[in-house]
PDB file of C-alpha atoms and ligand atoms in Angstrom:
ATOM      1  CA  MET I 172      13.277   9.155  11.158  1.00  0.00           C
ATOM      2  CA  ALA I 173      10.383  10.100   8.796  1.00  0.00           C
ATOM      3  CA  ALA I 174       8.210   7.235   7.684  1.00  0.00           C
ATOM      4  CA  ARG I 175       9.149   5.770   4.260  1.00  0.00           C
ATOM      5  CA  LEU I 176       7.026   6.860   1.184  1.00  0.00           C
ATOM      6  CA  HIS I 177       6.024   4.285  -1.198  1.00  0.00           C
ATOM      7  CA  VAL I 178       4.178   5.571  -4.132  1.00  0.00           C
ATOM      8  CA  ASN I 179       1.355   3.439  -5.484  1.00  0.00           C
ATOM      9  CA  ILE I 180       1.557   3.993  -9.335  1.00  0.00           C
ATOM     10  CA  ASP I 181      -1.638   2.012 -10.385  1.00  0.00           C
ATOM     11  CA  HIS I 182      -3.566   4.959 -11.526  1.00  0.00           C
ATOM     12  CA  VAL I 183      -0.831   5.983 -13.998  1.00  0.00           C
ATOM     13  CA  ALA I 184      -1.990   2.519 -15.686  1.00  0.00           C
ATOM     14  CA  THR I 185      -5.594   3.335 -15.237  1.00  0.00           C
ATOM     15  CA  LEU I 186      -5.163   6.317 -17.379  1.00  0.00           C
ATOM     16  CA  ARG I 187      -3.175   4.550 -19.995  1.00  0.00           C
ATOM     17  CA  ASN I 188      -5.604   1.639 -20.082  1.00  0.00           C
ATOM     18  CA  VAL I 189      -8.713   3.743 -20.584  1.00  0.00           C
ATOM     19  CA  ARG I 190      -7.510   4.776 -24.081  1.00  0.00           C
ATOM     20  CA  GLY I 191      -5.420   1.428 -24.726  1.00  0.00           C
ATOM     21  CA  THR I 192      -2.347   3.736 -25.633  1.00  0.00           C
ATOM     22  CA  PRO I 193       1.196   2.893 -24.477  1.00  0.00           C
ATOM     23  CA  TYR I 194       1.230   6.295 -22.431  1.00  0.00           C
ATOM     24  CA  PRO I 195       1.535   7.206 -19.708  1.00  0.00           C
ATOM     25  CA  ASP I 196       4.002   4.591 -18.557  1.00  0.00           C
ATOM     26  CA  PRO I 197       3.716   3.504 -15.038  1.00  0.00           C
ATOM     27  CA  VAL I 198       7.224   2.062 -15.070  1.00  0.00           C
ATOM     28  CA  ARG I 199       8.350   5.773 -16.246  1.00  0.00           C
ATOM     29  CA  ALA I 200       6.329   7.273 -13.412  1.00  0.00           C
ATOM     30  CA  ALA I 201       7.973   4.809 -10.905  1.00  0.00           C
ATOM     31  CA  GLU I 202      11.398   6.245 -11.928  1.00  0.00           C
ATOM     32  CA  VAL I 203      10.340   9.806 -11.700  1.00  0.00           C
ATOM     33  CA  CYS I 204       9.089   9.262  -7.990  1.00  0.00           C
ATOM     34  CA  LEU I 205      12.195   7.555  -7.228  1.00  0.00           C
ATOM     35  CA  ALA I 206      14.441  10.377  -8.414  1.00  0.00           C
ATOM     36  CA  ALA I 207      12.242  12.809  -6.657  1.00  0.00           C
ATOM     37  CA  GLY I 208      12.893  10.987  -3.287  1.00  0.00           C
ATOM     38  CA  ALA I 209      10.276   8.352  -2.791  1.00  0.00           C
ATOM     39  CA  ASP I 210      11.524   5.117  -0.908  1.00  0.00           C
ATOM     40  CA  GLY I 211       9.751   2.555  -2.844  1.00  0.00           C
ATOM     41  CA  ILE I 212       7.125   1.694  -5.550  1.00  0.00           C
ATOM     42  CA  THR I 213       3.916  -0.037  -4.913  1.00  0.00           C
ATOM     43  CA  ALA I 214       1.610  -1.624  -7.425  1.00  0.00           C
ATOM     44  CA  HIS I 215      -1.478  -3.681  -7.292  1.00  0.00           C
ATOM     45  CA  LEU I 216      -1.826  -6.565  -9.634  1.00  0.00           C
ATOM     46  CA  ARG I 217      -5.621  -7.115  -9.593  1.00  0.00           C
ATOM     47  CA  GLU I 218      -7.217 -10.270 -10.823  1.00  0.00           C
ATOM     48  CA  ASP I 219      -9.140  -8.547 -13.533  1.00  0.00           C
ATOM     49  CA  ARG I 220      -6.033  -6.558 -14.530  1.00  0.00           C
ATOM     50  CA  ARG I 221      -7.994  -3.221 -14.527  1.00  0.00           C
ATOM     51  CA  HIS I 222      -4.941  -1.074 -14.277  1.00  0.00           C
ATOM     52  CA  ILE I 223      -1.317  -2.840 -13.767  1.00  0.00           C
ATOM     53  CA  VAL I 224      -0.889  -5.823 -15.953  1.00  0.00           C
ATOM     54  CA  ASP I 225       1.654  -8.793 -15.974  1.00  0.00           C
ATOM     55  CA  ALA I 226       4.125  -6.981 -18.268  1.00  0.00           C
ATOM     56  CA  ASP I 227       4.016  -3.842 -15.906  1.00  0.00           C
ATOM     57  CA  VAL I 228       5.052  -6.309 -13.138  1.00  0.00           C
ATOM     58  CA  ASP I 229       8.001  -7.721 -14.993  1.00  0.00           C
ATOM     59  CA  ARG I 230       9.207  -4.364 -16.123  1.00  0.00           C
ATOM     60  CA  LEU I 231       8.976  -2.739 -12.701  1.00  0.00           C
ATOM     61  CA  ARG I 232      11.029  -5.567 -11.203  1.00  0.00           C
ATOM     62  CA  ALA I 233      13.669  -5.106 -14.107  1.00  0.00           C
ATOM     63  CA  THR I 234      13.742  -1.421 -13.368  1.00  0.00           C
ATOM     64  CA  LEU I 235      13.397  -1.022  -9.549  1.00  0.00           C
ATOM     65  CA  LYS I 236      16.905  -2.831  -9.050  1.00  0.00           C
ATOM     66  CA  GLY I 237      18.197  -1.538  -5.482  1.00  0.00           C
ATOM     67  CA  HIS I 238      14.820   0.182  -4.753  1.00  0.00           C
ATOM     68  CA  THR I 239      11.799  -1.486  -2.809  1.00  0.00           C
ATOM     69  CA  PHE I 240       9.200  -2.859  -5.089  1.00  0.00           C
ATOM     70  CA  ASN I 241       6.064  -3.758  -3.063  1.00  0.00           C
ATOM     71  CA  LEU I 242       3.594  -6.059  -4.983  1.00  0.00           C
ATOM     72  CA  GLU I 243       0.021  -5.767  -3.875  1.00  0.00           C
ATOM     73  CA  MET I 244      -2.066  -8.897  -4.679  1.00  0.00           C
ATOM     74  CA  ALA I 245      -4.767 -11.142  -3.445  1.00  0.00           C
ATOM     75  CA  ALA I 246      -3.932 -14.134  -1.525  1.00  0.00           C
ATOM     76  CA  THR I 247      -4.502 -16.680  -4.414  1.00  0.00           C
ATOM     77  CA  ASP I 248      -2.623 -19.443  -5.878  1.00  0.00           C
ATOM     78  CA  GLU I 249      -2.262 -17.546  -9.277  1.00  0.00           C
ATOM     79  CA  MET I 250      -0.936 -14.641  -7.570  1.00  0.00           C
ATOM     80  CA  VAL I 251       1.513 -16.351  -5.451  1.00  0.00           C
ATOM     81  CA  ALA I 252       3.001 -18.075  -8.581  1.00  0.00           C
ATOM     82  CA  ILE I 253       3.490 -14.771 -10.268  1.00  0.00           C
ATOM     83  CA  ALA I 254       5.215 -13.328  -7.066  1.00  0.00           C
ATOM     84  CA  THR I 255       7.477 -16.296  -6.704  1.00  0.00           C
ATOM     85  CA  ARG I 256       8.483 -15.981 -10.213  1.00  0.00           C
ATOM     86  CA  VAL I 257       8.949 -12.196 -10.291  1.00  0.00           C
ATOM     87  CA  GLY I 258      10.401 -11.638  -6.845  1.00  0.00           C
ATOM     88  CA  PRO I 259       9.206  -8.458  -5.553  1.00  0.00           C
ATOM     89  CA  ASP I 260      10.894  -7.093  -2.372  1.00  0.00           C
ATOM     90  CA  VAL I 261       7.716  -7.124  -0.739  1.00  0.00           C
ATOM     91  CA  VAL I 262       4.282  -8.649  -1.176  1.00  0.00           C
ATOM     92  CA  THR I 263       1.258  -7.088   0.560  1.00  0.00           C
ATOM     93  CA  LEU I 264      -1.695  -9.359   0.553  1.00  0.00           C
ATOM     94  CA  VAL I 265      -4.924  -7.643   0.127  1.00  0.00           C
ATOM     95  CA  PRO I 266      -8.579  -8.708   0.041  1.00  0.00           C
ATOM     96  CA  GLU I 267     -10.167  -8.304  -3.409  1.00  0.00           C
ATOM     97  CA  ARG I 268     -13.520  -8.118  -4.781  1.00  0.00           C
ATOM     98  CA  ARG I 269     -14.245  -7.626  -8.479  1.00  0.00           C
ATOM     99  CA  GLU I 270     -17.018  -5.206  -8.122  1.00  0.00           C
ATOM    100  CA  GLU I 271     -15.269  -2.846  -5.820  1.00  0.00           C
ATOM    101  CA  ARG I 272     -13.742   0.245  -7.029  1.00  0.00           C
ATOM    102  CA  THR I 273     -10.743   0.105  -4.833  1.00  0.00           C
ATOM    103  CA  THR I 274      -9.478  -2.191  -1.892  1.00  0.00           C
ATOM    104  CA  GLU I 275     -12.401  -1.444   0.594  1.00  0.00           C
ATOM    105  CA  GLY I 276     -11.564  -3.402   3.549  1.00  0.00           C
ATOM    106  CA  GLY I 277      -8.770  -5.144   5.347  1.00  0.00           C
ATOM    107  CA  LEU I 278      -7.771  -8.726   4.984  1.00  0.00           C
ATOM    108  CA  ASP I 279      -9.808 -11.105   7.406  1.00  0.00           C
ATOM    109  CA  VAL I 280      -6.694 -12.810   8.712  1.00  0.00           C
ATOM    110  CA  LEU I 281      -8.589 -14.937  11.196  1.00  0.00           C
ATOM    111  CA  ALA I 282     -10.888 -16.306   8.378  1.00  0.00           C
ATOM    112  CA  GLY I 283      -7.936 -16.842   6.105  1.00  0.00           C
ATOM    113  CA  GLY I 284      -6.878 -19.946   7.972  1.00  0.00           C
ATOM    114  CA  ASP I 285      -4.619 -22.598   6.884  1.00  0.00           C
ATOM    115  CA  ALA I 286      -4.796 -21.485   3.280  1.00  0.00           C
ATOM    116  CA  LEU I 287      -3.572 -17.894   3.946  1.00  0.00           C
ATOM    117  CA  ALA I 288      -0.910 -19.173   6.196  1.00  0.00           C
ATOM    118  CA  ARG I 289       0.214 -21.499   3.430  1.00  0.00           C
ATOM    119  CA  ARG I 290       0.407 -18.694   0.861  1.00  0.00           C
ATOM    120  CA  VAL I 291       2.409 -16.553   3.414  1.00  0.00           C
ATOM    121  CA  ALA I 292       4.883 -19.440   3.894  1.00  0.00           C
ATOM    122  CA  GLN I 293       5.187 -20.054  -0.138  1.00  0.00           C
ATOM    123  CA  LEU I 294       6.068 -16.195  -0.205  1.00  0.00           C
ATOM    124  CA  ARG I 295       8.542 -16.322   2.685  1.00  0.00           C
ATOM    125  CA  ALA I 296      10.204 -19.364   1.356  1.00  0.00           C
ATOM    126  CA  ALA I 297      10.987 -17.470  -2.025  1.00  0.00           C
ATOM    127  CA  LYS I 298      12.570 -14.961   0.254  1.00  0.00           C
ATOM    128  CA  ILE I 299       9.865 -12.331  -0.142  1.00  0.00           C
ATOM    129  CA  LYS I 300       8.904 -10.068   2.858  1.00  0.00           C
ATOM    130  CA  VAL I 301       5.254 -10.374   3.439  1.00  0.00           C
ATOM    131  CA  SER I 302       2.692  -7.556   4.719  1.00  0.00           C
ATOM    132  CA  LEU I 303      -0.775  -7.887   5.421  1.00  0.00           C
ATOM    133  CA  PHE I 304      -3.343  -5.197   4.631  1.00  0.00           C
ATOM    134  CA  ILE I 305      -5.492  -5.334   7.803  1.00  0.00           C
ATOM    135  CA  ALA I 306      -8.161  -3.257   9.696  1.00  0.00           C
ATOM    136  CA  ALA I 307      -6.845  -1.493  12.710  1.00  0.00           C
ATOM    137  CA  ASP I 308      -8.012  -4.135  14.815  1.00  0.00           C
ATOM    138  CA  ASP I 309      -5.994  -5.885  17.794  1.00  0.00           C
ATOM    139  CA  GLU I 310      -7.221  -9.339  16.966  1.00  0.00           C
ATOM    140  CA  GLN I 311      -6.206  -9.159  13.496  1.00  0.00           C
ATOM    141  CA  VAL I 312      -2.894  -7.765  14.479  1.00  0.00           C
ATOM    142  CA  ARG I 313      -2.415 -10.707  16.600  1.00  0.00           C
ATOM    143  CA  VAL I 314      -3.458 -13.432  14.119  1.00  0.00           C
ATOM    144  CA  SER I 315      -1.139 -11.658  11.562  1.00  0.00           C
ATOM    145  CA  LYS I 316       1.831 -11.966  13.919  1.00  0.00           C
ATOM    146  CA  ALA I 317       1.095 -15.678  14.550  1.00  0.00           C
ATOM    147  CA  ILE I 318       1.002 -16.578  10.748  1.00  0.00           C
ATOM    148  CA  GLY I 319       4.727 -15.218  10.516  1.00  0.00           C
ATOM    149  CA  VAL I 320       4.626 -12.074   8.547  1.00  0.00           C
ATOM    150  CA  GLU I 321       7.043  -9.252   8.992  1.00  0.00           C
ATOM    151  CA  GLN I 322       4.732  -6.339   8.396  1.00  0.00           C
ATOM    152  CA  ILE I 323       1.235  -5.088   8.647  1.00  0.00           C
ATOM    153  CA  GLU I 324      -0.450  -2.204   6.818  1.00  0.00           C
ATOM    154  CA  LEU I 325      -3.162  -0.637   8.431  1.00  0.00           C
ATOM    155  CA  HIS I 326      -6.220   0.556   6.400  1.00  0.00           C
ATOM    156  CA  THR I 327      -6.566   4.012   6.995  1.00  0.00           C
ATOM    157  CA  GLY I 328      -9.642   4.627   4.685  1.00  0.00           C
ATOM    158  CA  VAL I 329     -11.945   5.072   7.816  1.00  0.00           C
ATOM    159  CA  TYR I 330      -9.620   7.758   9.062  1.00  0.00           C
ATOM    160  CA  ALA I 331      -9.357   9.452   5.570  1.00  0.00           C
ATOM    161  CA  HIS I 332     -13.187   9.747   5.070  1.00  0.00           C
ATOM    162  CA  ALA I 333     -13.708  10.971   8.656  1.00  0.00           C
ATOM    163  CA  PHE I 334     -11.119  13.543   8.447  1.00  0.00           C
ATOM    164  CA  ASP I 335     -13.693  16.451   8.457  1.00  0.00           C
ATOM    165  CA  ASP I 336     -15.414  15.061  11.473  1.00  0.00           C
ATOM    166  CA  GLU I 337     -13.342  15.692  14.519  1.00  0.00           C
ATOM    167  CA  PRO I 338     -14.724  13.123  17.067  1.00  0.00           C
ATOM    168  CA  ARG I 339     -14.833  10.308  14.413  1.00  0.00           C
ATOM    169  CA  ARG I 340     -11.088  11.158  13.349  1.00  0.00           C
ATOM    170  CA  VAL I 341      -9.986  11.254  16.853  1.00  0.00           C
ATOM    171  CA  ALA I 342     -11.542   8.084  17.470  1.00  0.00           C
ATOM    172  CA  GLU I 343     -10.158   6.451  14.503  1.00  0.00           C
ATOM    173  CA  LEU I 344      -6.616   7.776  15.191  1.00  0.00           C
ATOM    174  CA  LYS I 345      -6.900   5.957  18.651  1.00  0.00           C
ATOM    175  CA  ARG I 346      -7.822   2.879  17.098  1.00  0.00           C
ATOM    176  CA  ILE I 347      -4.846   2.936  14.643  1.00  0.00           C
ATOM    177  CA  ALA I 348      -2.515   3.962  17.440  1.00  0.00           C
ATOM    178  CA  SER I 349      -3.699   0.990  19.502  1.00  0.00           C
ATOM    179  CA  ALA I 350      -3.080  -1.487  16.782  1.00  0.00           C
ATOM    180  CA  ALA I 351       0.152   0.228  15.604  1.00  0.00           C
ATOM    181  CA  HIS I 352       1.355  -0.069  19.213  1.00  0.00           C
ATOM    182  CA  LEU I 353       0.500  -3.802  19.494  1.00  0.00           C
ATOM    183  CA  GLY I 354       2.082  -4.534  16.283  1.00  0.00           C
ATOM    184  CA  HIS I 355       5.204  -2.670  17.188  1.00  0.00           C
ATOM    185  CA  GLY I 356       5.387  -4.434  20.432  1.00  0.00           C
ATOM    186  CA  LEU I 357       5.036  -7.804  18.698  1.00  0.00           C
ATOM    187  CA  GLY I 358       7.867  -6.985  16.512  1.00  0.00           C
ATOM    188  CA  LEU I 359       6.062  -6.181  13.289  1.00  0.00           C
ATOM    189  CA  GLU I 360       6.756  -3.213  11.057  1.00  0.00           C
ATOM    190  CA  VAL I 361       3.693  -1.085  10.807  1.00  0.00           C
ATOM    191  CA  ALA I 362       2.774   0.537   7.667  1.00  0.00           C
ATOM    192  CA  ALA I 363      -0.433   2.648   6.752  1.00  0.00           C
ATOM    193  CA  GLY I 364      -2.359   3.379   3.559  1.00  0.00           C
ATOM    194  CA  HIS I 365      -5.482   3.951   1.725  1.00  0.00           C
ATOM    195  CA  GLY I 366      -7.189   7.465   0.960  1.00  0.00           C
ATOM    196  CA  LEU I 367      -4.040   9.448   2.366  1.00  0.00           C
ATOM    197  CA  THR I 368      -3.583  12.947   1.186  1.00  0.00           C
ATOM    198  CA  LEU I 369      -1.440  15.895   1.548  1.00  0.00           C
ATOM    199  CA  ALA I 370      -4.077  17.197   4.123  1.00  0.00           C
ATOM    200  CA  ASN I 371      -4.593  14.016   6.322  1.00  0.00           C
ATOM    201  CA  VAL I 372      -0.942  12.702   6.183  1.00  0.00           C
ATOM    202  CA  PRO I 373       0.650  14.938   8.966  1.00  0.00           C
ATOM    203  CA  GLU I 374      -1.640  14.141  11.681  1.00  0.00           C
ATOM    204  CA  LEU I 375      -1.417  10.486  11.034  1.00  0.00           C
ATOM    205  CA  VAL I 376       2.337  10.340  10.951  1.00  0.00           C
ATOM    206  CA  ARG I 377       2.642  11.811  14.276  1.00  0.00           C
ATOM    207  CA  ASN I 378       2.563   8.350  15.331  1.00  0.00           C
ATOM    208  CA  ARG I 379       6.015   7.322  15.196  1.00  0.00           C
ATOM    209  CA  GLU I 380       5.190   3.493  15.328  1.00  0.00           C
ATOM    210  CA  ILE I 381       3.998   4.028  11.488  1.00  0.00           C
ATOM    211  CA  VAL I 382       7.255   3.612   9.650  1.00  0.00           C
ATOM    212  CA  GLU I 383       5.855   3.394   6.128  1.00  0.00           C
ATOM    213  CA  LEU I 384       3.141   4.929   3.953  1.00  0.00           C
ATOM    214  CA  ASN I 385       1.758   3.486   0.629  1.00  0.00           C
ATOM    215  CA  ILE I 386      -0.102   6.291  -1.278  1.00  0.00           C
ATOM    216  CA  GLY I 387      -1.522   6.335  -4.689  1.00  0.00           C
ATOM    217  CA  HIS I 388      -4.564   7.841  -5.914  1.00  0.00           C
ATOM    218  CA  ALA I 389      -4.309  11.490  -4.313  1.00  0.00           C
ATOM    219  CA  MET I 390      -0.624  11.723  -5.347  1.00  0.00           C
ATOM    220  CA  ILE I 391      -1.389  10.841  -9.086  1.00  0.00           C
ATOM    221  CA  ALA I 392      -4.165  13.333  -8.783  1.00  0.00           C
ATOM    222  CA  ASP I 393      -1.817  16.010  -7.422  1.00  0.00           C
ATOM    223  CA  ALA I 394       0.744  15.128 -10.224  1.00  0.00           C
ATOM    224  CA  ILE I 395      -1.901  16.709 -12.825  1.00  0.00           C
ATOM    225  CA  PHE I 396      -1.347  20.032 -11.137  1.00  0.00           C
ATOM    226  CA  MET I 397       2.296  19.771  -9.878  1.00  0.00           C
ATOM    227  CA  SER I 398       3.884  17.220 -11.707  1.00  0.00           C
ATOM    228  CA  MET I 399       4.754  13.832 -10.538  1.00  0.00           C
ATOM    229  CA  ALA I 400       8.062  14.939  -9.089  1.00  0.00           C
ATOM    230  CA  GLY I 401       6.184  17.764  -7.476  1.00  0.00           C
ATOM    231  CA  ALA I 402       3.693  15.588  -5.863  1.00  0.00           C
ATOM    232  CA  VAL I 403       6.270  13.237  -4.323  1.00  0.00           C
ATOM    233  CA  LYS I 404       8.269  16.181  -2.872  1.00  0.00           C
ATOM    234  CA  ALA I 405       5.067  17.897  -1.608  1.00  0.00           C
ATOM    235  CA  MET I 406       4.187  14.463   0.148  1.00  0.00           C
ATOM    236  CA  ARG I 407       7.754  14.167   1.519  1.00  0.00           C
ATOM    237  CA  GLU I 408       7.414  17.613   3.032  1.00  0.00           C
ATOM    238  CA  ALA I 409       3.914  16.768   4.479  1.00  0.00           C
ATOM    239  CA  ILE I 410       5.446  13.618   6.056  1.00  0.00           C
ATOM    240  CA  GLN I 411       8.366  15.542   7.600  1.00  0.00           C
ATOM    241  CA  ARG I 412       6.018  18.260   8.968  1.00  0.00           C
ATOM    242  CA  GLY I 413       3.705  15.633  10.632  1.00  0.00           C
ATOM    243  CA  GLY I 414       6.620  13.583  11.944  1.00  0.00           C
ATOM    244  CA  THR I 415       8.065  16.460  13.705  1.00  0.00           C
ATOM    245  CA  SER I 416       5.097  18.376  15.182  1.00  0.00           C
TER     246      SER I 416
HETATM  247  N1  PXP X  76      -2.337   0.234   0.489  1.00  0.00           N
HETATM  248  C1  PXP X  76      -2.862  -0.728  -0.229  1.00  0.00           C
HETATM  249  C2  PXP X  76      -2.745  -2.066   0.504  1.00  0.00           C
HETATM  250  C3  PXP X  76      -3.850  -0.459  -1.300  1.00  0.00           C
HETATM  251  O1  PXP X  76      -4.632  -1.770  -1.667  1.00  0.00           O
HETATM  252  C4  PXP X  76      -4.066   0.868  -1.876  1.00  0.00           C
HETATM  253  C5  PXP X  76      -4.910   0.880  -2.899  1.00  0.00           C
HETATM  254  O2  PXP X  76      -4.674   0.111  -4.070  1.00  0.00           O
HETATM  255  C6  PXP X  76      -3.302   1.744  -1.278  1.00  0.00           C
HETATM  256  C7  PXP X  76      -2.509   1.558  -0.079  1.00  0.00           C
HETATM  257  C8  PXP X  76      -3.271   3.226  -1.804  1.00  0.00           C
HETATM  258  O3  PXP X  76      -4.593   3.598  -1.727  1.00  0.00           O
HETATM  259  P1  PXP X  76      -4.922   5.074  -2.239  1.00  0.00           P
HETATM  260  O4  PXP X  76      -4.881   4.905  -3.721  1.00  0.00           O
HETATM  261  O5  PXP X  76      -6.203   5.440  -1.673  1.00  0.00           O
HETATM  262  O6  PXP X  76      -3.825   6.072  -1.862  1.00  0.00           O
END
């Protein structure tokens, strides 16, 4: 089975917010993506609300009935309260620094300690599936399992940036494969995301232990030239091609 494709629609909101207009609407983008064959929608409610805002989260939940809504957020009390009120299908906990351009690294689950474990427990008590966005590091995978999440998402930023440098790309794919294999063996679902494009996805998804991809920036960029539906179809084909090669 090909990996699930979840489209991150944050940057539709970025384009909207830069002018303070009501358009383009990220919820409409989500509907178009699902109609074109995406398996789910991902949105990141950042603490500074730079793209997705609270009203988008409520509207996404109301619109995405029967489809997976993955809410990415920092592991804070404010965000846990929002998630337990809204009830997304999945919460992906990510590290967040206000000065960063995007989520630059994985969550340090070891350093997260009891506070992180408590927030995971609160989300699970609200019947929300929890995923942790982590570096492809065996120790982080083991601790993720220990604090009781169902899924990990491996950060593919290093792989994406090293794509044109063969030795680094191969080394990074090995590191991802090791973490994915460990996670899979421990009974975790293994997702991947960050920096993924039509060019670098096929090689990544040859690894069948990766069952979900969360892709945003490159797909919204592709949509400028090939429409949102066209970008979803092209990414689906790239995933299919890689998964069968
Ligand atoms: N997965 C996670 C956990 C993220 O934080 C992000 C960025 O918001 C993505 C995937 C998507 O990354 P990109 O926009 O580079 O495709």
